[in-house]
mmCIF file of C-alpha atoms in Angstrom:
data_model
loop_
_atom_site.group_PDB
_atom_site.id
_atom_site.type_symbol
_atom_site.label_atom_id
_atom_site.label_comp_id
_atom_site.label_asym_id
_atom_site.label_seq_id
_atom_site.Cartn_x
_atom_site.Cartn_y
_atom_site.Cartn_z
ATOM 1 C CA MET A 1 -45.425 -14.648 -9.643
ATOM 2 C CA PRO A 2 -47.011 -12.915 -6.584
ATOM 3 C CA PRO A 3 -48.643 -9.461 -7.020
ATOM 4 C CA ILE A 4 -46.727 -6.300 -6.142
ATOM 5 C CA ILE A 5 -48.102 -5.878 -2.605
ATOM 6 C CA ASP A 6 -47.153 -9.459 -1.717
ATOM 7 C CA ARG A 7 -43.718 -9.027 -3.228
ATOM 8 C CA VAL A 8 -43.137 -5.933 -1.073
ATOM 9 C CA ALA A 9 -44.327 -7.751 2.055
ATOM 10 C CA GLN A 10 -42.241 -10.836 1.270
ATOM 11 C CA THR A 11 -39.173 -8.671 0.761
ATOM 12 C CA ALA A 12 -39.774 -7.074 4.189
ATOM 13 C CA VAL A 13 -40.066 -10.491 5.831
ATOM 14 C CA MET A 14 -36.970 -11.717 4.002
ATOM 15 C CA LEU A 15 -34.924 -8.716 5.140
ATOM 16 C CA VAL A 16 -35.824 -9.540 8.739
ATOM 17 C CA LEU A 17 -35.237 -13.285 8.543
ATOM 18 C CA VAL A 18 -32.069 -13.538 6.448
ATOM 19 C CA PRO A 19 -29.710 -11.913 9.005
ATOM 20 C CA LEU A 20 -31.202 -14.045 11.769
ATOM 21 C CA LEU A 21 -31.098 -17.378 9.942
ATOM 22 C CA ASP A 22 -28.093 -17.155 7.643
ATOM 23 C CA ALA A 23 -25.491 -17.738 10.354
ATOM 24 C CA ARG A 24 -27.088 -21.121 11.038
ATOM 25 C CA MET A 25 -26.865 -22.310 7.427
ATOM 26 C CA ALA A 26 -24.312 -24.915 6.337
ATOM 27 C CA ASP A 27 -20.940 -23.968 4.862
ATOM 28 C CA GLU A 28 -21.765 -26.145 1.829
ATOM 29 C CA SER A 29 -24.639 -23.839 0.806
ATOM 30 C CA PHE A 30 -23.803 -20.834 -1.385
ATOM 31 C CA ALA A 31 -26.974 -19.603 -3.137
ATOM 32 C CA TYR A 32 -28.742 -16.337 -2.256
ATOM 33 C CA ARG A 33 -26.700 -15.771 0.887
ATOM 34 C CA PRO A 34 -24.952 -12.551 1.944
ATOM 35 C CA GLY A 35 -21.254 -12.607 1.095
ATOM 36 C CA ARG A 36 -21.481 -15.851 -0.904
ATOM 37 C CA SER A 37 -21.292 -16.332 -4.642
ATOM 38 C CA VAL A 38 -21.049 -18.698 -7.588
ATOM 39 C CA ASP A 39 -17.288 -18.072 -7.717
ATOM 40 C CA GLN A 40 -16.903 -19.182 -4.095
ATOM 41 C CA ALA A 41 -18.918 -22.347 -4.752
ATOM 42 C CA LEU A 42 -16.729 -23.204 -7.744
ATOM 43 C CA ALA A 43 -13.574 -22.455 -5.744
ATOM 44 C CA ARG A 44 -14.674 -24.876 -3.007
ATOM 45 C CA ALA A 45 -15.391 -27.591 -5.575
ATOM 46 C CA ARG A 46 -11.957 -27.139 -7.144
ATOM 47 C CA ARG A 47 -10.245 -27.239 -3.736
ATOM 48 C CA LEU A 48 -11.927 -30.539 -2.949
ATOM 49 C CA ILE A 49 -10.917 -31.946 -6.330
ATOM 50 C CA GLY A 50 -7.358 -30.819 -5.612
ATOM 51 C CA ARG A 51 -7.469 -32.844 -2.390
ATOM 52 C CA GLY A 52 -8.150 -36.008 -4.370
ATOM 53 C CA LEU A 53 -11.954 -36.109 -4.310
ATOM 54 C CA VAL A 54 -12.149 -36.897 -8.019
ATOM 55 C CA TRP A 55 -15.363 -38.968 -8.208
ATOM 56 C CA ILE A 56 -18.348 -36.661 -8.482
ATOM 57 C CA VAL A 57 -22.081 -37.185 -8.081
ATOM 58 C CA ASP A 58 -23.583 -34.675 -10.506
ATOM 59 C CA ALA A 59 -26.986 -34.436 -8.825
ATOM 60 C CA ASP A 60 -30.309 -33.153 -10.098
ATOM 61 C CA ILE A 61 -33.467 -32.869 -7.964
ATOM 62 C CA GLU A 62 -36.521 -33.593 -10.064
ATOM 63 C CA LYS A 63 -38.725 -30.471 -10.395
ATOM 64 C CA PHE A 64 -37.518 -29.087 -7.084
ATOM 65 C CA PHE A 65 -39.375 -25.758 -6.991
ATOM 66 C CA ASP A 66 -42.618 -27.415 -8.109
ATOM 67 C CA SER A 67 -42.326 -30.266 -5.618
ATOM 68 C CA VAL A 68 -41.532 -28.797 -2.170
ATOM 69 C CA PRO A 69 -44.302 -30.060 0.183
ATOM 70 C CA HIS A 70 -45.816 -27.181 2.147
ATOM 71 C CA ARG A 71 -46.639 -29.259 5.222
ATOM 72 C CA ILE A 72 -43.035 -30.381 5.737
ATOM 73 C CA LEU A 73 -41.750 -26.878 4.972
ATOM 74 C CA ILE A 74 -43.981 -25.301 7.639
ATOM 75 C CA GLN A 75 -42.896 -27.971 10.133
ATOM 76 C CA GLU A 76 -39.289 -27.135 9.306
ATOM 77 C CA LEU A 77 -39.932 -23.407 9.714
ATOM 78 C CA ALA A 78 -41.466 -24.050 13.138
ATOM 79 C CA ILE A 79 -38.114 -25.527 14.217
ATOM 80 C CA TRP A 80 -36.292 -22.387 13.104
ATOM 81 C CA LEU A 81 -38.873 -19.755 14.141
ATOM 82 C CA ASP A 82 -40.837 -19.488 17.360
ATOM 83 C CA ASP A 83 -43.343 -16.927 16.116
ATOM 84 C CA PRO A 84 -46.880 -18.030 15.116
ATOM 85 C CA ARG A 85 -47.555 -14.851 13.125
ATOM 86 C CA PHE A 86 -44.620 -15.391 10.798
ATOM 87 C CA LEU A 87 -45.549 -19.057 10.370
ATOM 88 C CA ALA A 88 -49.193 -18.198 9.657
ATOM 89 C CA LEU A 89 -48.249 -15.519 7.140
ATOM 90 C CA ILE A 90 -45.809 -17.748 5.253
ATOM 91 C CA GLY A 91 -48.343 -20.568 5.362
ATOM 92 C CA LEU A 92 -50.926 -18.258 3.783
ATOM 93 C CA TRP A 93 -48.541 -17.347 0.985
ATOM 94 C CA LEU A 94 -47.735 -21.019 0.392
ATOM 95 C CA ARG A 95 -51.431 -21.915 0.094
ATOM 96 C CA VAL A 96 -51.948 -19.149 -2.457
ATOM 97 C CA TRP A 97 -48.856 -20.148 -4.450
ATOM 98 C CA GLY A 98 -49.008 -23.899 -4.498
ATOM 99 C CA LYS A 99 -51.143 -26.453 -6.244
ATOM 100 C CA GLY A 100 -52.031 -29.481 -4.183
ATOM 101 C CA GLY A 101 -49.970 -28.316 -1.217
ATOM 102 C CA ARG A 102 -46.671 -28.205 -3.102
ATOM 103 C CA GLY A 103 -44.343 -25.758 -4.762
ATOM 104 C CA LEU A 104 -42.391 -22.515 -4.397
ATOM 105 C CA PRO A 105 -42.941 -19.813 -7.035
ATOM 106 C CA GLN A 106 -39.756 -18.958 -8.885
ATOM 107 C CA GLY A 107 -39.333 -15.199 -8.819
ATOM 108 C CA ALA A 108 -40.973 -14.656 -5.419
ATOM 109 C CA PRO A 109 -38.637 -12.772 -3.029
ATOM 110 C CA LEU A 110 -39.076 -15.316 -0.228
ATOM 111 C CA SER A 111 -38.561 -18.451 -2.357
ATOM 112 C CA PRO A 112 -34.727 -18.547 -2.233
ATOM 113 C CA LEU A 113 -34.708 -18.407 1.573
ATOM 114 C CA LEU A 114 -37.416 -21.075 1.826
ATOM 115 C CA ALA A 115 -35.533 -23.270 -0.648
ATOM 116 C CA ASN A 116 -32.338 -23.026 1.411
ATOM 117 C CA LEU A 117 -34.220 -23.781 4.624
ATOM 118 C CA TYR A 118 -35.895 -26.791 3.061
ATOM 119 C CA LEU A 119 -32.608 -28.274 1.841
ATOM 120 C CA HIS A 120 -30.687 -27.462 5.041
ATOM 121 C CA PRO A 121 -31.402 -30.916 6.582
ATOM 122 C CA LEU A 122 -29.874 -32.495 3.461
ATOM 123 C CA ASP A 123 -26.717 -30.455 4.111
ATOM 124 C CA ARG A 124 -26.633 -31.692 7.710
ATOM 125 C CA ILE A 125 -27.156 -35.341 6.729
ATOM 126 C CA LEU A 126 -24.352 -35.181 4.172
ATOM 127 C CA ALA A 127 -22.021 -33.513 6.669
ATOM 128 C CA ALA A 128 -22.826 -36.142 9.315
ATOM 129 C CA ALA A 129 -21.993 -38.855 6.764
ATOM 130 C CA GLN A 130 -18.692 -37.061 5.977
ATOM 131 C CA ILE A 131 -19.717 -36.452 2.374
ATOM 132 C CA MET A 132 -18.216 -33.343 0.813
ATOM 133 C CA ALA A 133 -20.829 -31.256 -1.014
ATOM 134 C CA VAL A 134 -21.154 -27.952 -2.807
ATOM 135 C CA ARG A 135 -24.740 -26.726 -3.110
ATOM 136 C CA TYR A 136 -26.145 -23.720 -4.912
ATOM 137 C CA ALA A 137 -29.913 -23.848 -4.201
ATOM 138 C CA ASP A 138 -31.113 -27.106 -5.810
ATOM 139 C CA ASP A 139 -27.980 -27.455 -7.962
ATOM 140 C CA PHE A 140 -25.275 -29.448 -6.177
ATOM 141 C CA VAL A 141 -22.376 -31.853 -6.541
ATOM 142 C CA LEU A 142 -20.960 -34.433 -4.125
ATOM 143 C CA LEU A 143 -17.213 -35.083 -4.247
ATOM 144 C CA CYS A 144 -15.701 -38.427 -3.194
ATOM 145 C CA ARG A 145 -12.422 -40.368 -3.349
ATOM 146 C CA SER A 146 -13.778 -43.492 -5.065
ATOM 147 C CA ARG A 147 -16.685 -44.705 -7.171
ATOM 148 C CA GLU A 148 -17.905 -46.787 -4.231
ATOM 149 C CA ALA A 149 -17.942 -43.711 -1.990
ATOM 150 C CA ALA A 150 -19.813 -41.789 -4.693
ATOM 151 C CA GLU A 151 -22.412 -44.556 -4.967
ATOM 152 C CA ARG A 152 -22.862 -44.452 -1.181
ATOM 153 C CA ALA A 153 -23.243 -40.656 -1.307
ATOM 154 C CA CYS A 154 -25.865 -41.025 -4.019
ATOM 155 C CA ARG A 155 -27.840 -43.541 -1.946
ATOM 156 C CA ILE A 156 -27.770 -41.338 1.157
ATOM 157 C CA THR A 157 -28.841 -38.295 -0.856
ATOM 158 C CA ALA A 158 -31.701 -40.172 -2.513
ATOM 159 C CA GLY A 159 -32.958 -41.382 0.858
ATOM 160 C CA ALA A 160 -32.688 -37.951 2.459
ATOM 161 C CA LEU A 161 -34.648 -36.359 -0.389
ATOM 162 C CA LYS A 162 -37.271 -39.114 -0.345
ATOM 163 C CA SER A 163 -37.923 -38.475 3.343
ATOM 164 C CA ARG A 164 -38.697 -34.857 2.421
ATOM 165 C CA GLY A 165 -41.026 -35.590 -0.481
ATOM 166 C CA LEU A 166 -38.409 -35.076 -3.195
ATOM 167 C CA ARG A 167 -36.384 -37.337 -5.452
ATOM 168 C CA LEU A 168 -33.295 -37.388 -7.596
ATOM 169 C CA ASN A 169 -33.855 -37.245 -11.325
ATOM 170 C CA ALA A 170 -32.554 -40.668 -12.377
ATOM 171 C CA ASN A 171 -32.124 -39.546 -15.995
ATOM 172 C CA LYS A 172 -29.918 -36.573 -15.108
ATOM 173 C CA THR A 173 -28.096 -37.653 -11.934
ATOM 174 C CA ARG A 174 -24.816 -39.367 -12.755
ATOM 175 C CA ILE A 175 -21.519 -40.475 -11.252
ATOM 176 C CA VAL A 176 -18.455 -39.301 -13.154
ATOM 177 C CA HIS A 177 -14.707 -39.131 -12.763
ATOM 178 C CA VAL A 178 -13.456 -35.557 -12.836
ATOM 179 C CA GLN A 179 -11.544 -36.311 -16.059
ATOM 180 C CA GLU A 180 -14.888 -36.719 -17.810
ATOM 181 C CA GLY A 181 -15.806 -33.149 -16.942
ATOM 182 C CA VAL A 182 -18.781 -31.913 -14.932
ATOM 183 C CA HIS A 183 -20.812 -28.866 -15.947
ATOM 184 C CA PHE A 184 -21.600 -26.969 -12.730
ATOM 185 C CA LEU A 185 -22.817 -23.379 -12.293
ATOM 186 C CA GLY A 186 -21.962 -22.412 -15.845
ATOM 187 C CA GLN A 187 -18.426 -23.825 -15.834
ATOM 188 C CA THR A 188 -16.795 -27.189 -16.425
ATOM 189 C CA LEU A 189 -14.944 -28.915 -13.606
ATOM 190 C CA GLY A 190 -12.236 -31.253 -14.852
ATOM 191 C CA GLY A 191 -11.279 -32.467 -18.305
ATOM 192 C CA ALA A 192 -12.781 -34.639 -21.015
ATOM 193 C CA ARG A 193 -13.145 -38.401 -21.166
ATOM 194 C CA PRO A 194 -15.947 -40.236 -23.004
ATOM 195 C CA GLN A 195 -19.140 -41.516 -21.485
ATOM 196 C CA ALA A 196 -20.356 -41.056 -17.931
ATOM 197 C CA GLN A 197 -22.251 -43.694 -15.993
ATOM 198 C CA ARG A 198 -25.866 -42.915 -15.181
ATOM 199 C CA VAL A 199 -27.254 -44.241 -11.923
ATOM 200 C CA ALA A 200 -30.726 -45.400 -11.028
ATOM 201 C CA ARG A 201 -32.556 -43.879 -8.084
ATOM 202 C CA PRO A 202 -31.574 -46.127 -5.139
ATOM 203 C CA PRO A 203 -33.307 -46.590 -1.770
ATOM 204 C CA ALA A 204 -31.627 -45.378 1.409
ATOM 205 C CA LEU A 205 -32.235 -44.829 5.095
ATOM 206 C CA PRO A 206 -30.778 -41.420 6.021
ATOM 207 C CA SER A 207 -30.234 -40.264 9.559
ATOM 208 C CA PRO A 208 -32.762 -37.673 10.747
ATOM 209 C CA PRO A 209 -31.497 -34.069 10.735
ATOM 210 C CA PRO A 210 -30.361 -32.653 14.074
ATOM 211 C CA VAL A 211 -32.958 -30.649 15.981
ATOM 212 C CA GLN A 212 -32.466 -26.889 15.725
ATOM 213 C CA THR A 213 -33.048 -24.578 18.675
ATOM 214 C CA PRO A 214 -36.134 -22.413 17.955
ATOM 215 C CA LEU A 215 -35.288 -18.859 17.009
ATOM 216 C CA VAL A 216 -37.375 -16.062 18.537
ATOM 217 C CA VAL A 217 -37.810 -13.086 16.201
ATOM 218 C CA PRO A 218 -37.258 -9.774 18.050
ATOM 219 C CA PRO A 219 -40.655 -7.982 18.366
ATOM 220 C CA GLY A 220 -39.330 -4.718 16.895
ATOM 221 C CA LEU A 221 -38.173 -6.466 13.736
ATOM 222 C CA LEU A 222 -41.466 -8.330 13.501
ATOM 223 C CA ARG A 223 -43.511 -5.121 13.699
ATOM 224 C CA ARG A 224 -41.352 -3.514 11.050
ATOM 225 C CA ALA A 225 -41.806 -6.399 8.630
ATOM 226 C CA LEU A 226 -45.519 -6.849 9.212
ATOM 227 C CA GLY A 227 -46.091 -3.106 8.848
ATOM 228 C CA ALA A 228 -46.022 -3.711 5.096
ATOM 229 C CA LEU A 229 -49.219 -5.768 5.379
ATOM 230 C CA PRO A 230 -52.253 -3.442 5.585
ATOM 231 C CA TRP A 231 -54.705 -6.330 5.863
ATOM 232 C CA LEU A 232 -53.025 -7.802 8.940
ATOM 233 C CA ASP A 233 -54.759 -7.010 12.251
ATOM 234 C CA ARG A 234 -51.775 -5.899 14.304
ATOM 235 C CA ARG A 235 -53.852 -5.528 17.470
ATOM 236 C CA ARG A 236 -53.690 -9.292 17.956
#
């Protein structure tokens, strides 16, 4: 976990970035976002089940927070932010946190925002493929009308994650009918029926995520956030 001074600085940066970036996040994403909650995520999942999407991919990303590649994350941030000082500062934090150029520290104030940004292209790929999803950080389900559609959704997800240096956990990811019950965000969706089918990690060729328009951080907000960093030379 980062030291106190870094936690204060990260909180300042987060308070600046969240209002600017949140409006551009996908509707399928519910974690650590203003005005969104676990209850809303569960309500969306139940609405989709009520519409007949009764085959569910119960997905698990293998060691997500330990595995996020810093290089791809910084490239992704550069699409969202057109401010070298923010990118350099976040890059510095990532180098201090990560081992071997990977990982987000759980408990760091900035980690939830970075996690959502990193998985945003997955949200866009699933939406483009007309796959209904409910995501809460790295915990998500995909809801489909048939087993075949669920298998397709699983392949697309595996390919999208692979292109970003991540992978599905083949031992925990499974395709189930809602009657078998799915444990999601502390509750069970559906009923009880014996034995779910586990699926191997399949190859896929996902479409690339759409290009985002760079976001310029207002200078006043930038100065306010970076004012928490006494070691930063603000004359530059």
